[in-house]
Amino acid sequence: LYVSNCTNVRYLFTPSVANSFVALKGLWVAFCEAIEEIIGREEKSNTLKIEIVEDQMTSKILFPKLRRLMLGYLDRFKMLSSQNYELLFPSLDYLHIQKCPVMTKLCSRELLSAPKLDFKFLGF
């Protein structure tokens, strides 16, 4: 999935939409000047599977087949998600981040799993 030159979009997906990308193998996001996050806040939380993790509400968002994630030239991009979602990338083996000057971390509270990730190019 290629997303570029979006001028007024603050986030790409809600959690329920993100969970529907079970076959997504690659995500490229670039030159979107207003994007702050990839996964924003859920508008109707009744569609999410909620479980208790360490006495806090945590929703899991799974990208089972996503292998490549590339983010570039995103002036306002902060992180993948600022919400309390556990992001699971079991197949991710390539992450490229370039020219994201506001970004300081990958996700809120570092609830991220990418066991196959070997190569990272991080050029904030």
Coordinates of N, CA and C in Angstrom, one line a residue:
L1 N 0.9 -1.2 0.0 CA 0.0 0.0 0.0 C 0.9 1.2 0.0
Y2 N 0.7 2.1 -1.0 CA 1.5 3.3 -1.1 C 0.6 4.5 -0.7
V3 N 1.0 5.4 0.2 CA 0.3 6.6 0.6 C 1.3 7.7 0.5
S4 N 0.9 8.7 -0.3 CA 1.8 9.9 -0.4 C 1.0 11.1 -0.8
N5 N 1.6 12.3 -0.4 CA 1.1 13.6 -0.7 C -0.3 13.8 -0.2
C6 N -0.6 13.3 1.0 CA -1.8 13.6 1.7 C -1.6 14.9 2.5
T7 N -2.4 15.9 2.3 CA -2.1 17.2 2.9 C -2.8 17.4 4.3
N8 N -4.0 16.8 4.4 CA -4.8 17.1 5.6 C -5.1 15.9 6.5
V9 N -4.4 14.8 6.3 CA -4.7 13.6 7.1 C -3.8 13.5 8.3
R10 N -4.4 13.4 9.5 CA -3.5 13.3 10.7 C -3.1 11.9 11.0
Y11 N -4.0 10.9 10.7 CA -3.6 9.5 10.9 C -4.3 8.7 9.7
L12 N -3.7 7.6 9.4 CA -4.1 6.8 8.3 C -5.3 5.9 8.6
F13 N -5.2 5.2 9.7 CA -6.2 4.1 10.0 C -6.7 4.2 11.4
T14 N -8.0 3.8 11.6 CA -8.5 3.5 13.0 C -8.0 2.1 13.3
P15 N -8.0 1.7 14.6 CA -7.6 0.4 14.9 C -8.4 -0.7 14.2
S16 N -9.7 -0.6 14.1 CA -10.5 -1.6 13.4 C -10.1 -1.8 12.0
V17 N -9.8 -0.7 11.3 CA -9.4 -0.7 9.9 C -8.0 -1.3 9.8
A18 N -7.1 -1.0 10.7 CA -5.8 -1.5 10.7 C -5.8 -3.1 10.9
N19 N -6.7 -3.5 11.8 CA -6.8 -5.0 12.0 C -7.4 -5.7 10.8
S20 N -8.0 -5.0 9.9 CA -8.5 -5.7 8.7 C -7.5 -5.9 7.6
F21 N -6.3 -5.4 7.8 CA -5.2 -5.6 6.8 C -4.5 -6.9 7.0
V22 N -5.1 -8.0 7.0 CA -4.5 -9.3 7.3 C -3.5 -9.7 6.2
A23 N -3.7 -9.3 5.0 CA -2.9 -9.7 3.9 C -1.8 -8.6 3.5
L24 N -1.8 -7.5 4.1 CA -0.9 -6.4 3.8 C 0.5 -6.8 4.0
K25 N 1.3 -6.7 2.9 CA 2.7 -7.1 3.0 C 3.7 -5.9 3.0
G26 N 3.3 -4.8 2.6 CA 4.1 -3.6 2.6 C 3.3 -2.3 2.8
L27 N 3.9 -1.4 3.5 CA 3.3 -0.1 3.7 C 4.3 1.0 3.6
W28 N 4.1 1.9 2.6 CA 5.0 3.0 2.3 C 4.2 4.3 2.5
V29 N 4.7 5.1 3.4 CA 4.0 6.4 3.6 C 5.1 7.5 3.5
A30 N 4.8 8.5 2.6 CA 5.8 9.5 2.4 C 5.1 10.8 2.0
F31 N 5.8 11.9 2.3 CA 5.4 13.3 1.8 C 3.9 13.6 2.2
C32 N 3.5 13.2 3.4 CA 2.2 13.6 3.9 C 2.5 14.5 5.1
E33 N 2.3 15.8 4.8 CA 2.8 16.8 5.7 C 2.0 16.9 7.0
A34 N 0.8 16.4 7.1 CA 0.0 16.6 8.4 C 0.0 15.3 9.2
I35 N 0.4 14.2 8.6 CA 0.3 12.9 9.4 C 1.1 12.9 10.6
E36 N 0.5 12.6 11.7 CA 1.1 12.5 13.0 C 1.3 11.0 13.5
E37 N 0.4 10.2 13.1 CA 0.4 8.8 13.5 C -0.2 7.9 12.4
I38 N 0.2 6.6 12.4 CA -0.3 5.7 11.4 C -1.7 5.2 11.9
I39 N -1.8 4.8 13.2 CA -3.0 4.3 13.8 C -3.5 5.3 14.8
G40 N -4.7 5.9 14.5 CA -5.3 6.9 15.4 C -6.2 6.3 16.4
R41 N -7.1 7.1 16.9 CA -8.0 6.7 18.0 C -9.2 6.0 17.3
E42 N -9.7 5.0 18.0 CA -10.9 4.3 17.5 C -12.2 5.1 17.9
E43 N -13.0 5.3 16.9 CA -14.2 6.1 17.2 C -15.3 5.3 17.9
K44 N -15.4 4.0 17.6 CA -16.4 3.1 18.2 C -15.6 1.9 18.8
S45 N -15.3 1.9 20.0 CA -14.4 0.9 20.6 C -15.1 -0.5 20.8
N46 N -16.4 -0.6 20.5 CA -17.0 -1.9 20.6 C -16.6 -2.9 19.6
T47 N -15.9 -2.5 18.5 CA -15.4 -3.4 17.5 C -14.1 -4.0 17.9
L48 N -13.4 -3.6 18.9 CA -12.1 -4.1 19.3 C -12.2 -5.2 20.3
K49 N -11.2 -6.1 20.2 CA -11.1 -7.1 21.3 C -10.2 -6.5 22.4
I50 N -10.8 -6.4 23.5 CA -10.1 -5.7 24.7 C -9.7 -6.8 25.7
E51 N -8.5 -6.7 26.2 CA -8.1 -7.6 27.2 C -7.3 -6.9 28.3
I52 N -7.2 -7.4 29.5 CA -6.5 -6.8 30.5 C -5.0 -7.2 30.5
V53 N -4.1 -6.3 30.5 CA -2.7 -6.5 30.5 C -2.1 -5.6 31.6
E54 N -1.5 -6.2 32.6 CA -0.9 -5.5 33.7 C -1.9 -4.4 34.3
D55 N -3.1 -4.8 34.5 CA -4.1 -3.9 35.1 C -4.4 -2.7 34.2
Q56 N -4.1 -2.7 32.9 CA -4.4 -1.6 32.1 C -5.1 -2.1 30.8
M57 N -6.0 -1.3 30.3 CA -6.7 -1.7 29.0 C -5.7 -1.6 27.9
T58 N -5.5 -2.7 27.2 CA -4.7 -2.8 26.0 C -5.4 -3.5 24.9
S59 N -5.3 -2.9 23.7 CA -5.9 -3.5 22.5 C -4.8 -3.9 21.6
K60 N -4.9 -5.1 21.1 CA -3.9 -5.6 20.2 C -4.2 -5.3 18.7
I61 N -3.3 -4.9 18.0 CA -3.4 -4.6 16.6 C -2.4 -5.5 15.9
L62 N -2.8 -6.4 15.0 CA -2.0 -7.4 14.4 C -1.9 -7.1 12.9
F63 N -0.6 -7.1 12.4 CA -0.3 -7.0 11.0 C 0.4 -8.3 10.7
P64 N -0.3 -9.4 10.5 CA 0.3 -10.7 10.4 C 1.3 -10.9 9.2
K65 N 1.1 -10.3 8.1 CA 1.9 -10.5 6.9 C 2.8 -9.3 6.5
L66 N 2.7 -8.2 7.3 CA 3.5 -7.0 6.9 C 5.0 -7.3 7.1
R67 N 5.7 -7.2 6.0 CA 7.1 -7.5 6.0 C 7.9 -6.2 5.9
R68 N 7.4 -5.2 5.2 CA 8.2 -4.0 4.9 C 7.4 -2.7 5.3
L69 N 8.0 -1.9 6.1 CA 7.4 -0.6 6.6 C 8.4 0.5 6.3
M70 N 7.9 1.4 5.5 CA 8.8 2.6 5.1 C 8.1 3.9 5.4
L71 N 8.7 4.8 6.1 CA 8.1 6.1 6.5 C 9.1 7.1 6.1
G72 N 8.7 8.1 5.3 CA 9.7 9.1 4.9 C 9.1 10.5 4.7
Y73 N 9.8 11.5 5.0 CA 9.5 12.9 4.7 C 8.1 13.2 5.3
L74 N 8.0 12.9 6.6 CA 6.7 13.2 7.3 C 7.0 14.2 8.4
D75 N 6.8 15.5 8.1 CA 7.2 16.6 8.9 C 6.6 16.6 10.3
R76 N 5.4 16.1 10.5 CA 4.7 16.1 11.8 C 4.6 14.7 12.4
F77 N 5.1 13.7 11.8 CA 5.0 12.3 12.3 C 5.6 12.2 13.6
K78 N 4.9 11.6 14.6 CA 5.4 11.5 16.0 C 5.7 10.0 16.3
M79 N 4.8 9.1 15.9 CA 5.0 7.7 16.2 C 3.9 6.9 15.5
L80 N 4.0 5.6 15.5 CA 3.1 4.7 14.9 C 1.7 4.9 15.5
S81 N 1.6 4.9 16.8 CA 0.4 5.2 17.5 C 0.6 5.7 18.9
S82 N -0.1 6.7 19.3 CA 0.1 7.3 20.7 C -0.9 6.6 21.7
Q83 N -1.8 5.8 21.1 CA -2.8 5.1 22.0 C -2.2 3.9 22.6
N84 N -2.9 3.3 23.6 CA -2.4 2.2 24.3 C -2.7 0.9 23.6
Y85 N -2.2 0.8 22.4 CA -2.3 -0.4 21.5 C -1.0 -1.2 21.5
E86 N -1.2 -2.5 21.6 CA 0.0 -3.4 21.5 C 0.1 -3.7 20.0
L87 N 1.1 -3.3 19.3 CA 1.3 -3.4 17.9 C 2.2 -4.7 17.6
L88 N 1.6 -5.6 16.9 CA 2.2 -6.9 16.6 C 2.6 -7.0 15.1
F89 N 3.8 -7.2 14.8 CA 4.4 -7.3 13.5 C 5.2 -8.6 13.4
P90 N 4.5 -9.8 13.4 CA 5.3 -11.0 13.4 C 6.2 -11.3 12.2
S91 N 5.9 -10.7 11.1 CA 6.6 -10.9 9.8 C 7.5 -9.8 9.4
L92 N 7.5 -8.7 10.1 CA 8.2 -7.5 9.7 C 9.7 -7.7 9.8
D93 N 10.4 -7.6 8.6 CA 11.8 -7.8 8.6 C 12.6 -6.6 8.0
Y94 N 11.9 -5.5 7.7 CA 12.5 -4.3 7.1 C 11.7 -3.1 7.6
L95 N 12.5 -2.2 8.2 CA 11.9 -0.9 8.7 C 12.8 0.2 8.2
H96 N 12.2 1.2 7.5 CA 13.0 2.3 7.0 C 12.3 3.6 7.4
I97 N 13.0 4.4 8.2 CA 12.4 5.7 8.6 C 13.4 6.8 8.3
Q98 N 12.9 7.7 7.5 CA 13.8 8.8 7.0 C 13.1 10.1 7.0
K99 N 13.8 11.2 7.5 CA 13.2 12.5 7.5 C 11.9 12.7 8.2
C100 N 11.9 12.2 9.5 CA 10.7 12.4 10.3 C 11.2 13.1 11.6
P101 N 11.4 14.4 11.5 CA 12.1 15.2 12.5 C 11.4 15.3 13.8
V102 N 10.1 15.1 13.9 CA 9.4 15.2 15.2 C 9.4 13.9 15.9
M103 N 9.6 12.8 15.2 CA 9.5 11.4 15.8 C 10.6 11.2 16.9
T104 N 10.1 10.7 18.0 CA 11.0 10.4 19.1 C 11.0 8.9 19.5
K105 N 9.9 8.2 19.2 CA 9.8 6.8 19.5 C 8.9 6.1 18.5
L106 N 8.9 4.8 18.5 CA 8.0 4.0 17.6 C 6.6 4.0 18.0
C107 N 6.3 3.8 19.3 CA 4.9 3.8 19.7 C 4.8 4.2 21.2
S108 N 3.6 4.4 21.6 CA 3.4 4.8 23.0 C 3.7 3.6 23.9
R109 N 4.5 3.8 24.9 CA 4.8 2.9 26.0 C 5.6 1.7 25.4
E110 N 6.0 1.7 24.2 CA 6.9 0.7 23.6 C 6.2 -0.7 23.6
L111 N 4.9 -0.7 23.3 CA 4.2 -2.0 23.2 C 4.2 -2.4 21.7
L112 N 5.4 -2.9 21.3 CA 5.6 -3.3 19.9 C 6.4 -4.6 19.9
S113 N 5.9 -5.5 19.0 CA 6.6 -6.8 18.8 C 6.9 -7.0 17.3
A114 N 8.2 -7.2 17.0 CA 8.6 -7.4 15.7 C 9.8 -8.4 15.7
P115 N 9.5 -9.7 16.0 CA 10.6 -10.6 16.3 C 11.6 -10.9 15.1
K116 N 11.1 -10.7 13.9 CA 12.0 -11.0 12.7 C 12.7 -9.8 12.2
L117 N 12.6 -8.6 12.9 CA 13.2 -7.4 12.4 C 14.7 -7.4 12.6
D118 N 15.5 -7.5 11.5 CA 16.9 -7.5 11.6 C 17.5 -6.2 11.2
F119 N 17.0 -5.6 10.2 CA 17.6 -4.4 9.6 C 16.8 -3.2 9.9
K120 N 17.4 -2.1 10.4 CA 16.7 -0.9 10.6 C 17.5 0.3 10.0
F121 N 16.9 1.1 9.3 CA 17.5 2.4 8.8 C 16.7 3.5 9.4
L122 N 17.3 4.1 10.4 CA 16.5 5.2 11.1 C 17.3 6.5 10.9
G123 N 16.7 7.3 10.0 CA 17.2 8.6 9.7 C 16.2 9.7 10.1
F124 N 15.9 9.9 11.3 CA 14.9 10.9 11.8 C 15.2 12.2 11.1

